[in-house]
Each structure stands twice: as structure tokens, then as C-alpha cells.
Short mmCIF file of C-alpha atoms and ligand atoms in Angstrom, two decimals:
data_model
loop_
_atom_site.label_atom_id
_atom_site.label_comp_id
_atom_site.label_asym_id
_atom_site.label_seq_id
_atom_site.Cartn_x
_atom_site.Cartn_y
_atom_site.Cartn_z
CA UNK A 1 2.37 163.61 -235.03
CA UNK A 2 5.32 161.58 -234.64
CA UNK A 3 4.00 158.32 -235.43
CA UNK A 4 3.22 159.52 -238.87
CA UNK A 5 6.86 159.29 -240.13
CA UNK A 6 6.41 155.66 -239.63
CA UNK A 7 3.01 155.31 -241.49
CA UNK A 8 3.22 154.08 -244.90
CA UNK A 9 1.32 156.68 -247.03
CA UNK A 10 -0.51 156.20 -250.18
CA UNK A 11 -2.56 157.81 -252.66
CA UNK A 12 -5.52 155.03 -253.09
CA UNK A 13 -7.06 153.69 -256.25
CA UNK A 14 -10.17 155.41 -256.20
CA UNK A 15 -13.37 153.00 -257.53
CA UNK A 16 -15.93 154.17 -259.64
CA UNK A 17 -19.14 155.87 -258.09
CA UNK A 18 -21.90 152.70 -256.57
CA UNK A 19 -25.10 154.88 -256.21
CA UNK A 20 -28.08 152.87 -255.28
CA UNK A 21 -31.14 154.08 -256.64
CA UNK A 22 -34.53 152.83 -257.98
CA UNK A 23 -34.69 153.93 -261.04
CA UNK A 24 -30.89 154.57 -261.95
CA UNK A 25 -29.25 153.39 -265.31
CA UNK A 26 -25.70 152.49 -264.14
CA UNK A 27 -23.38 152.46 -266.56
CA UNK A 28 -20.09 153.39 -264.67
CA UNK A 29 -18.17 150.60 -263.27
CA UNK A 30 -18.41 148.13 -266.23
CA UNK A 31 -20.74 145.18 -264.31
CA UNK A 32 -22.81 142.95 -266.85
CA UNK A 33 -26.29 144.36 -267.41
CA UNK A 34 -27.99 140.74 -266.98
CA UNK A 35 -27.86 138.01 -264.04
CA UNK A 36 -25.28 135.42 -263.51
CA UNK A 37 -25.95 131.93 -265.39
CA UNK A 38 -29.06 130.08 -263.66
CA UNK A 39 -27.16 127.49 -261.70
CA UNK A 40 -25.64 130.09 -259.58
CA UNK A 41 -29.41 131.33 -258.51
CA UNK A 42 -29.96 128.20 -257.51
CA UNK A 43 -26.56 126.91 -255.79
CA UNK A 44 -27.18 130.13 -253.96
CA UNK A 45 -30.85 128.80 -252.48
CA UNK A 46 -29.24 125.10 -251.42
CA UNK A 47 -26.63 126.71 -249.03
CA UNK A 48 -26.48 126.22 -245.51
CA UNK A 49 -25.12 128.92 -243.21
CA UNK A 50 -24.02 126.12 -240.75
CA UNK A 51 -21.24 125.38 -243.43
CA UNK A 52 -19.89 128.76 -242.71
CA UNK A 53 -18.74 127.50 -239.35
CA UNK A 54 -15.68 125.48 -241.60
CA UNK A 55 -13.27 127.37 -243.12
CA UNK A 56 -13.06 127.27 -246.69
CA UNK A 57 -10.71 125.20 -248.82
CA UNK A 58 -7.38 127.02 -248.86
CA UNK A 59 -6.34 125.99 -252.03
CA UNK A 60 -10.07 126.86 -253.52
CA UNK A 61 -9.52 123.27 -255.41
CA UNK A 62 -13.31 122.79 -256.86
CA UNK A 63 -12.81 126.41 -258.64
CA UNK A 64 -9.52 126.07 -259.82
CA UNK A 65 -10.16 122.30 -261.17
CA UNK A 66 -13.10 123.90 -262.87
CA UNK A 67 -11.07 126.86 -264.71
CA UNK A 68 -8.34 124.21 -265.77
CA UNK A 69 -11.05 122.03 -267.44
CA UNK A 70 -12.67 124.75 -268.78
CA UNK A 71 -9.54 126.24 -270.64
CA UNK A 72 -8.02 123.44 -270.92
CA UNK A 73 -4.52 124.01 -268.96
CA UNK A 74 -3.30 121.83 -266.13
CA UNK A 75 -4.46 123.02 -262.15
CA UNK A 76 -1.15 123.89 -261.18
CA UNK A 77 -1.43 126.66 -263.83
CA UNK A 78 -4.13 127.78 -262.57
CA UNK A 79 -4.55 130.82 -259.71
CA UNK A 80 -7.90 132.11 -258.35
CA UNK A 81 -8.01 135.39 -256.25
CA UNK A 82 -10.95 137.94 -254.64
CA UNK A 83 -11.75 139.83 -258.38
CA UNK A 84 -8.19 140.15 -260.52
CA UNK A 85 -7.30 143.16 -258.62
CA UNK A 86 -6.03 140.66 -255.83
CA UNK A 87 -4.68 138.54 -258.58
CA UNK A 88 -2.66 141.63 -260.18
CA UNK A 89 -1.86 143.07 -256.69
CA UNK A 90 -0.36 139.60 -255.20
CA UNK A 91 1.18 139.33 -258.92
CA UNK A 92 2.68 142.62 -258.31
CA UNK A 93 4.36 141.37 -255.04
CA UNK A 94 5.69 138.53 -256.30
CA UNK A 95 7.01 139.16 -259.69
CA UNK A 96 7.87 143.02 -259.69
CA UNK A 97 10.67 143.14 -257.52
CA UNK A 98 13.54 144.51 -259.53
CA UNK A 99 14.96 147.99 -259.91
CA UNK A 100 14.38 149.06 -263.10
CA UNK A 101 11.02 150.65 -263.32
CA UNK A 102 7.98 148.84 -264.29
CA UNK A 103 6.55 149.22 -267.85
CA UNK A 104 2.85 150.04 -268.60
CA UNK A 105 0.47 152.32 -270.96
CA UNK A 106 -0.26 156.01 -270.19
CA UNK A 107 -3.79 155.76 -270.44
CA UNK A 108 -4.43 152.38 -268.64
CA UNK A 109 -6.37 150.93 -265.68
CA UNK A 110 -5.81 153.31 -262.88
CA UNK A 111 -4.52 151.01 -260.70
CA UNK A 112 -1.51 150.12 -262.10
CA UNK A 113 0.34 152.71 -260.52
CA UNK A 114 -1.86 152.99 -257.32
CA UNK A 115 -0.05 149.06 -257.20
CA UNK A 116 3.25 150.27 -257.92
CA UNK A 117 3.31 153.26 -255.39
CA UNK A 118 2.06 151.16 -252.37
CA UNK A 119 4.47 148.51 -252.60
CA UNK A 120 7.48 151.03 -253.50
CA UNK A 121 8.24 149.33 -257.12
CA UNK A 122 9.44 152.36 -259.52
CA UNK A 123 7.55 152.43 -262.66
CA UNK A 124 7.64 154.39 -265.85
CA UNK A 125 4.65 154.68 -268.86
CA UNK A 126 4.60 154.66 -272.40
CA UNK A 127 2.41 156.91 -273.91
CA UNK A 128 -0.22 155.14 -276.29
CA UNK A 129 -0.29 156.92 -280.06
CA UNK A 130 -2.87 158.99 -281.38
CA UNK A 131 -5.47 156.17 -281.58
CA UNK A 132 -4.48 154.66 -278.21
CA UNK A 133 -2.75 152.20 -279.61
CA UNK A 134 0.28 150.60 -278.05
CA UNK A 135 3.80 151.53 -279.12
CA UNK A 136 5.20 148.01 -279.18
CA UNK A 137 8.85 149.53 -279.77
CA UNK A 138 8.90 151.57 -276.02
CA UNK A 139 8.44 148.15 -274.60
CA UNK A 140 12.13 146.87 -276.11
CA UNK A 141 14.21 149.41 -273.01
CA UNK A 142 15.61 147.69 -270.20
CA UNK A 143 13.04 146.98 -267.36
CA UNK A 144 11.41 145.46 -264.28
CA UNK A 145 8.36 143.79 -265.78
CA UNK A 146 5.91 144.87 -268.31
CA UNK A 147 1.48 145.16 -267.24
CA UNK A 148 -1.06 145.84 -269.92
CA UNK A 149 -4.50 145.34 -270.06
CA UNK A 150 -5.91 143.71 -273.53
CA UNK A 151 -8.29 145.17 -274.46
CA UNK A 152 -7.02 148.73 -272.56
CA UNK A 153 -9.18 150.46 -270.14
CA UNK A 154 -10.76 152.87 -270.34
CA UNK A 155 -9.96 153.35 -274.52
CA UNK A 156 -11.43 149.56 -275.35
CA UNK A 157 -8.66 149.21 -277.42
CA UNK A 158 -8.07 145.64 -278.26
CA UNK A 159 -4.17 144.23 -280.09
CA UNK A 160 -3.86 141.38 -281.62
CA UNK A 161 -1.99 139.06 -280.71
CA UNK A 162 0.99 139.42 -282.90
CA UNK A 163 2.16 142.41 -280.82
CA UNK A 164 1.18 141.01 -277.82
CA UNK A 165 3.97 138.75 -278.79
CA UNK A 166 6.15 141.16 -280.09
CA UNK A 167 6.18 142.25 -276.46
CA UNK A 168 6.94 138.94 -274.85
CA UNK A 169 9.43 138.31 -277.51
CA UNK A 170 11.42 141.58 -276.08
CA UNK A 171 11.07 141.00 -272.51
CA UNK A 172 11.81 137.80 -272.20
CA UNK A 173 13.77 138.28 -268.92
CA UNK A 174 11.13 139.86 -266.86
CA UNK A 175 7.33 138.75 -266.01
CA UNK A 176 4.70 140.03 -268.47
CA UNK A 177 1.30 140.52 -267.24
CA UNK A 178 -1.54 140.64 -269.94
CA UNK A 179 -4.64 141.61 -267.76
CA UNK A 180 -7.75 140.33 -270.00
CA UNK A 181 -10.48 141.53 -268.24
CA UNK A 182 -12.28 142.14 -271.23
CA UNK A 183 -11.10 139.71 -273.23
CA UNK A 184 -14.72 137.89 -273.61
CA UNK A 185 -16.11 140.78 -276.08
CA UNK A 186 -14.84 139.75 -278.86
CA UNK A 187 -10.65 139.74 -278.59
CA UNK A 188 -8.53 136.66 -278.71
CA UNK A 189 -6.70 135.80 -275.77
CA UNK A 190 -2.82 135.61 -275.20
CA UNK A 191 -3.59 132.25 -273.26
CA UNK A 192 -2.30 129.65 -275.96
CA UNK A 193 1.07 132.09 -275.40
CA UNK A 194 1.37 130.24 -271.78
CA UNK A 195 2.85 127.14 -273.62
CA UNK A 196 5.73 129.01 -275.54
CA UNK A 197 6.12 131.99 -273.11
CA UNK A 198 7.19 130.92 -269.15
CA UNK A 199 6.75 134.57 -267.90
CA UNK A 200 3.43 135.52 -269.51
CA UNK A 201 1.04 135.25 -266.51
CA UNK A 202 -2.94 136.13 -268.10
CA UNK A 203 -4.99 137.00 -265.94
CA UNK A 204 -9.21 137.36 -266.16
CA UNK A 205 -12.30 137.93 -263.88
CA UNK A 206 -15.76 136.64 -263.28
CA UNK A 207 -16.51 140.60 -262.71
CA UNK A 208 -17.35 141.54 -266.55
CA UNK A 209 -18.74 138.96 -269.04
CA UNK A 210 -19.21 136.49 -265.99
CA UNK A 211 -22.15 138.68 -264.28
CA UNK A 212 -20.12 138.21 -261.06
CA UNK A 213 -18.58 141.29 -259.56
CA UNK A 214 -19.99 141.47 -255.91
CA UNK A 215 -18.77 137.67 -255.88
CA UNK A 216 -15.31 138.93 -256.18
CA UNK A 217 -13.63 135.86 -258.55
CA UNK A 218 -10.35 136.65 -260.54
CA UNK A 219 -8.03 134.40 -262.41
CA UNK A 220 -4.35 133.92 -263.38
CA UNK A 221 -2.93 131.53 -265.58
CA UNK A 222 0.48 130.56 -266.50
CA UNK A 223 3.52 128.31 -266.03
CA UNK A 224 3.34 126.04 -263.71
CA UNK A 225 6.72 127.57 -262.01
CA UNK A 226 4.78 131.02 -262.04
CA UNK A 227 1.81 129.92 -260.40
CA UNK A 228 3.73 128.52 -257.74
CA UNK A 229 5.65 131.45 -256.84
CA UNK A 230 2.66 132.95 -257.06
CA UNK A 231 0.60 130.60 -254.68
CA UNK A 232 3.47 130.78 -252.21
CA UNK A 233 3.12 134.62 -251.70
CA UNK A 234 -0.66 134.24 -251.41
CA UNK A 235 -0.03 131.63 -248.58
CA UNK A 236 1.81 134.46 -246.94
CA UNK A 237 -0.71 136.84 -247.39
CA UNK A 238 -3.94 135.65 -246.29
CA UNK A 239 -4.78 131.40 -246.68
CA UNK A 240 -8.33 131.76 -247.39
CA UNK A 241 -9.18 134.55 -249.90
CA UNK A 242 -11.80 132.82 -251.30
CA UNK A 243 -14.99 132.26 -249.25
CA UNK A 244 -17.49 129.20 -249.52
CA UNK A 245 -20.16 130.69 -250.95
CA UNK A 246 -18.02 131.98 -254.04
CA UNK A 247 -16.26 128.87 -254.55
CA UNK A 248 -19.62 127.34 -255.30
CA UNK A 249 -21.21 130.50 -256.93
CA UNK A 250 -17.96 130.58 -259.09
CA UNK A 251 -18.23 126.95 -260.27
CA UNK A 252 -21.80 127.19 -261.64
CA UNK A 253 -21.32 129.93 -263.67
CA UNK A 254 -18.28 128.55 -265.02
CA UNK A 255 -20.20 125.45 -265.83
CA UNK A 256 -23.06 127.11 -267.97
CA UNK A 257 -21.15 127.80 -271.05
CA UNK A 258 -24.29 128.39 -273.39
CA UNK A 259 -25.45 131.28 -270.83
CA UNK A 260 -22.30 132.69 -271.13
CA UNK A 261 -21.77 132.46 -274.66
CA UNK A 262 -25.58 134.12 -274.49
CA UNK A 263 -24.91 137.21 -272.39
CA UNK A 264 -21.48 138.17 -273.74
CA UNK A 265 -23.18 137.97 -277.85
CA UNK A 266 -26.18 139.81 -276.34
CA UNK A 267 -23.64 142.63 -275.33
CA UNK A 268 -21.62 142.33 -278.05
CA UNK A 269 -24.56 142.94 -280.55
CA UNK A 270 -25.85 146.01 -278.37
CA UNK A 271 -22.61 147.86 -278.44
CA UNK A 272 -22.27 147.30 -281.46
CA UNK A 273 -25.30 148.93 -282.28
CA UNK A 274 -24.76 151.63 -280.13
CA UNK A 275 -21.77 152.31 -281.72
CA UNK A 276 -23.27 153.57 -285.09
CA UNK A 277 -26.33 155.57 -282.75
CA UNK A 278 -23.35 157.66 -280.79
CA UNK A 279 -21.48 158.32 -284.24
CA UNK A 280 -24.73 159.59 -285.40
CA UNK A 281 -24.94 162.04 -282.14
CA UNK A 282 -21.47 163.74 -283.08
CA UNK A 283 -19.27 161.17 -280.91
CA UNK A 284 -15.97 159.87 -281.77
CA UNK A 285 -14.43 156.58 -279.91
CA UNK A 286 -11.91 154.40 -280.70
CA UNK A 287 -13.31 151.20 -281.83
CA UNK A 288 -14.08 149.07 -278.67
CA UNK A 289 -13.83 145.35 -277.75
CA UNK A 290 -15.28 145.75 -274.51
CA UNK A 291 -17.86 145.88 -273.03
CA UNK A 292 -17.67 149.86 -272.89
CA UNK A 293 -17.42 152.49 -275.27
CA UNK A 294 -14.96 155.73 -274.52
CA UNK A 295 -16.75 158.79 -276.30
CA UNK A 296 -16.05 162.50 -276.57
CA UNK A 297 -18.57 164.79 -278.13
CA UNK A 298 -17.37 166.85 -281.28
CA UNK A 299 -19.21 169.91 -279.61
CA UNK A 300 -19.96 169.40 -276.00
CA UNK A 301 -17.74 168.96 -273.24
CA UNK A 302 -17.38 165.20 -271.63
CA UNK A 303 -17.51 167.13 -268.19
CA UNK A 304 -21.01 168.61 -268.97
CA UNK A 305 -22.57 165.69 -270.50
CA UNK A 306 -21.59 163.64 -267.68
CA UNK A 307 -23.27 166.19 -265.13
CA UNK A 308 -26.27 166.33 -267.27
CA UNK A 309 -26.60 162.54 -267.02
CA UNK A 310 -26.11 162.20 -263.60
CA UNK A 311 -28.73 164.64 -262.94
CA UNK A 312 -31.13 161.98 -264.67
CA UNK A 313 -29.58 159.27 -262.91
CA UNK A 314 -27.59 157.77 -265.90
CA UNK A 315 -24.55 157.36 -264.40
CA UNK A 316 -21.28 157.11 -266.41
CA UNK A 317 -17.63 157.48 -265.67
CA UNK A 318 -15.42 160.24 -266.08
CA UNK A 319 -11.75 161.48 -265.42
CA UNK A 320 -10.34 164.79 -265.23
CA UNK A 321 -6.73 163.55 -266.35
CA UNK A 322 -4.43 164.30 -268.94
CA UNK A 323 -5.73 163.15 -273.11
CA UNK A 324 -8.49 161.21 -271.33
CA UNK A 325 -10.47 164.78 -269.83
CA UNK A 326 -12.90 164.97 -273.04
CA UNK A 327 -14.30 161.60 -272.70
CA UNK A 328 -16.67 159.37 -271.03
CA UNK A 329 -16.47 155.44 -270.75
CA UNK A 330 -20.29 154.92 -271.07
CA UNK A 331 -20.44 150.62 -270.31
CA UNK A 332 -23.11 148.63 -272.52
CA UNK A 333 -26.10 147.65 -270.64
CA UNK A 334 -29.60 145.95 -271.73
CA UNK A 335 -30.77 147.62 -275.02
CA UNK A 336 -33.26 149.44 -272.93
CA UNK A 337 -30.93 151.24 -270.60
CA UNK A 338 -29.05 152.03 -273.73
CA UNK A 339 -32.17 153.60 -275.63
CA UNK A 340 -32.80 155.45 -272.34
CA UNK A 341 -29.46 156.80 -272.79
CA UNK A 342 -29.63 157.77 -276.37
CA UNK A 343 -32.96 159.69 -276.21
CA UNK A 344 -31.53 161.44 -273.25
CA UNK A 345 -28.65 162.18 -275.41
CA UNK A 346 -30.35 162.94 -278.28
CA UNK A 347 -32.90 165.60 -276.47
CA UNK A 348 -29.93 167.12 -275.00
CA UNK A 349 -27.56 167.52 -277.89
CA UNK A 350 -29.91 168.67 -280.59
C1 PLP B 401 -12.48 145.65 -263.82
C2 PLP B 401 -11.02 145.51 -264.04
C3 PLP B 401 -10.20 144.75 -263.20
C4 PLP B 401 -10.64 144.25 -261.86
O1 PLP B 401 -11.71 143.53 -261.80
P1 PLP B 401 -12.10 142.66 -260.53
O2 PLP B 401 -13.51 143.03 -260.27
O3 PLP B 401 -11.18 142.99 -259.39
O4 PLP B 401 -11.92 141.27 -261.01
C5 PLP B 401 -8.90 144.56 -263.53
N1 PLP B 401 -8.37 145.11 -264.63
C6 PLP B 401 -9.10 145.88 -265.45
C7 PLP B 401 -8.46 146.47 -266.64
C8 PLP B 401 -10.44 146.11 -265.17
O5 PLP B 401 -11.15 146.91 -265.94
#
């Protein structure tokens, strides 16, 4: 048809699998195995659908007052968004507009260049090392902005901070986005970098170690300059991303710190775990800081264990793309789900 020459055409980010069955162990997409902090359950039971009739606040104030507090940065270096991938796709907008080519891993969040092809900004990768570790020295060419996440998805790979740094310290003209959605399991995070570094823009998510993701909460912070160029592209995007109830779901979770601290150590201590049960099985990973682990089987293809599980309902995730085809990114759930998981595994391998 014609009208198709005029269509902007895209190859879409393609999310991982939600099946919704009784008995299923999902382990696919990364979500927290255990419910949001208590307040939230009960914020949830004192709202009143005739507020819905208001709009909510535009500038999401009560959420955004609560994430400055709670890391201790000022509000106007504070941005919320619906999950970080609205935060890193209204990031991308406003900061990636150069034309040199964007910088980011290889093996990274698959969105990245699903981001990158739908708003026409050229981008190149650097390909990780043989551990999937970052090559701090193909981040020194000349470029349009530089995205990592730290830890990486899907390897779990966590850098300290020092190159982190390193990074910044070589791009000091462009905007560097350090996308910690996984920064709660255990790594440190680049945010005390905000105060020496004006173009380092963190970003994080209630989706992971918050229990949040059908809430849809994500989080940049940065210079105050940032975060207003920032804001001002969001205002002419779409004034109310964030709905009522999740302002106030948002809020009480952030305020239960203990709960959090709870959950995240609970996890933390299960993959752990884990970790020495899948080496024992004949599986390799790099060491994780997530809340995942990305295995490969020293016998068995990734493709056939996958199928196998998914037949039993265990669901995990899997790519068929280039270095990552032999590997699964099996998330950490209850110690339970992850015993069900291990016998399975067990049974099957021996
Ligand atoms: C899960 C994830 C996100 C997006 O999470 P939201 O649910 O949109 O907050 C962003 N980056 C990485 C690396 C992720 O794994």
C-alpha cells in the first residue's frame, strides 16, 4: 500500500513470556518471588475509585519527595517514570541526539537497540570479553552517549565502581546512562557519582527488589540540569504517566525499608545457594549480582533444557542469539520454587 512508505517501521522489543497458570514456577521475567512491603496491601484497601475522577499530580510530587529523602539527593534530581523502560526511553529522546553512534555492550538488555532503532539514533556495541566483562578501553572512541546496565542483563555481571568511573571519566562530553535495575542484590551504586559527574543520569525500578512490576514505577537520578531537560521532554510526551493508585502504592513501599532490606537478603541468600546446587549439576555462570543466574549446561543444550522445563511449567528465559544461544537466565524465586527446579533438574540431567 501506499501509505506504508509513510509508516514508521520497527522491529519491537519483544517481553519475556507471562503465562498464567496454577501451578507454574515462573522464573522468566525477573519479578520478586514475594509480595510488596505490607503498607502497600493496605494503602491499596483505603482507596476510593471516586478519586479516579481527578487527574493525578503531574509532577508525581509525593513519590518523587519520597525517593529524594530516601537517597538522600535533592527533588529536582529526582525523575519518576511508568517502570525504567519509560525512564530510559524518554532518556533516550532527550539526551541521545547526536550523530555519532551510541555506545553500549553486546550482550545487554535487549532494548537498548529496540530504543535506538525507533527513534533513528545510530548506535554501535562493544563486545563484552570472555567473562562478560566490560572492555572499559572501547568506551574511550568518539561518540553520542554511552548506556550500560550495572549489573548487565542477562550475564548478572556486576563492575565496580572504579570502571564505572573510568567510563565517565572518558566521556565526559556526552550523557552516560548507568541503568541499575539490579543494583539492590548486592552491587554498589554509581549514585554518589551524581555529585562529581553532571552527565551520569542512574536510573532504577520498583520492578525487581521492590516487588512492584505490574505497578510500573522507574527512577532517574541526576543533576539537577539533567533532570530538567529531562522533565521538559516528559511534559511533551504525555503529563500524567504516573497514575494515582501507583503514586500511593509507590510511596509505601518506599517507606518500609526493613521489608525491603528483608526480601532483597532473602534473595540474595537463595541465589546464592543455588549457585553452588547448579555448579554441582554441570552448570557454568558467570558470577551473578542479580537477582538471576545465566547458566549453560556442560552437556546439554540450553535450548532443550528450556523445552523440558516448560513442559513442567517452570518457565525460564531463553535467546537464540549470538554467544548468549547456550544459556538460560533462570531468576531466583522462594527457596521452594528453586528446589522444585533443582529436582526437576537433577531427575533430568542424571
Ligand atoms: C527489567 C529491566 C528494566 C525495566 O524494568 P521496568 O519494569 O520497566 O522498570 C530495565 N533495564 C533492565 C536491564 C532490566 O532488566
Amino acid at each position: 500500500m501506499k501509505w506504508e512508505e509513510n509508516v514508521r517501521r520497527v522491529v519491537p522489543y519483544v517481553p519475556g513470556e507471562q503465562p498464567d497458570k496454577p501451578n507454574m514456577i515462573k522464573l522468566n521475567t525477573n519479578e520478586c518471588p514475594y509480595p510488596p512491603a505490607p503498607g502497600v496491601q493496605a494503602a491499596l484497601a483505603a482507596m476510593q475509585s471516586a478519586d479516579m475522577r481527578l487527574y493525578p499530580d503531574p509532577g508525581a510530587e509525593v513519590l518523587i519527595q519520597g525517593l529524594a529523602d530516601y537517597y538522600g539527593v535533592k527533588k529536582e534530581q529526582v525523575f519518576v517514570g511508568v517502570g525504567s523502560d519509560d525512564v530510559l526511553s524518554m532518556a533516550y529522546l532527550t539526551f541521545f541526539n547526536g550523530d555519532k553512534p551510541i555506545l553500549f555492550p553486546d550482550i545487554t538488555y535487549s532494548f537498548y537497540d529496540v530504543w535506538a532503532d525507533l527513534y533513528r539514533i545510530p548506535y554501535e556495541t562493544c563486545a563484552l570479553d570472555g567473562d562478560f566483562h566490560i572492555r572499559p578501553e572501547d568506551y574511550r572512541r568518539p561518540n553520542g552517549g554511552v548506556i550500560f546496565p550495572n549489573p548487565n542483563a542477562p550475564t548478572g555481571v556486576y563492575e565496580p565502581l572504579a570502571l564505572v568511573e573510568e567510563i565517565l571519566q572518558a566521556n565526559r562530553d556526552v550523557v552516560v546512562i548507568v541503568d541499575e535495575a539490579y543494583i539492590d542484590f548486592g552491587g554498589e551504586s554509581a549514585l554518589p557519582l551524581i555529585k562529581k559527574y553532571d552527565n551520569l543520569l542512574v536510573v532504577q525500578t520498583f520492578s525487581k527488589s521492590r516487588a512492584m512490576a505490574g505497578m510500573r514505577i522507574g527512577f532517574a537520578m541526576g543533576n539537577e540540569k539533567l533532570i530538567r531537560y529531562l522533565s521538559d521532554v516528559k511534559f511533551s510526551f504525555n503529563s500524567y504517566t504516573m497514575n494515582r493508585p501507583t503514586l500511593a502504592l509507590g510511596i509505601e513501599a518506599l517507606k518500609d525499608r526493613a521489608y525491603f532490606e528483608e526480601i532483597t537478603g532473602r534473595i540474595v541468600s537463595t541465589r546464592e545457594r543455588v549457585k553452588g546446587e547448579l555448579k554441582e549439576l554441570g552448570f557454568t555462570f558467570p558470577d551473578s549480582m542479580a537477582n538471576f543466574i545465566f547458566a549453560s549446561h556442560s552437556r546439554i543444550p540450553a535450548r532443550q533444557i528450556f523445552q523440558a522445563l516448560k513442559e513442567r511449567d517452570i518457565y525460564v528465559r531463553y535467546w537464540d542469539k549470538p554467544r548468549i544461544s547456550n544459556s538460560l537466565r533462570i531468576t531466583v524465586g522462594t527457596d521452594a520454587e528453586m528446589d522444585s527446579l533443582l529436582a526437576f533438574l537433577r531427575e533430568y540431567i542424571n
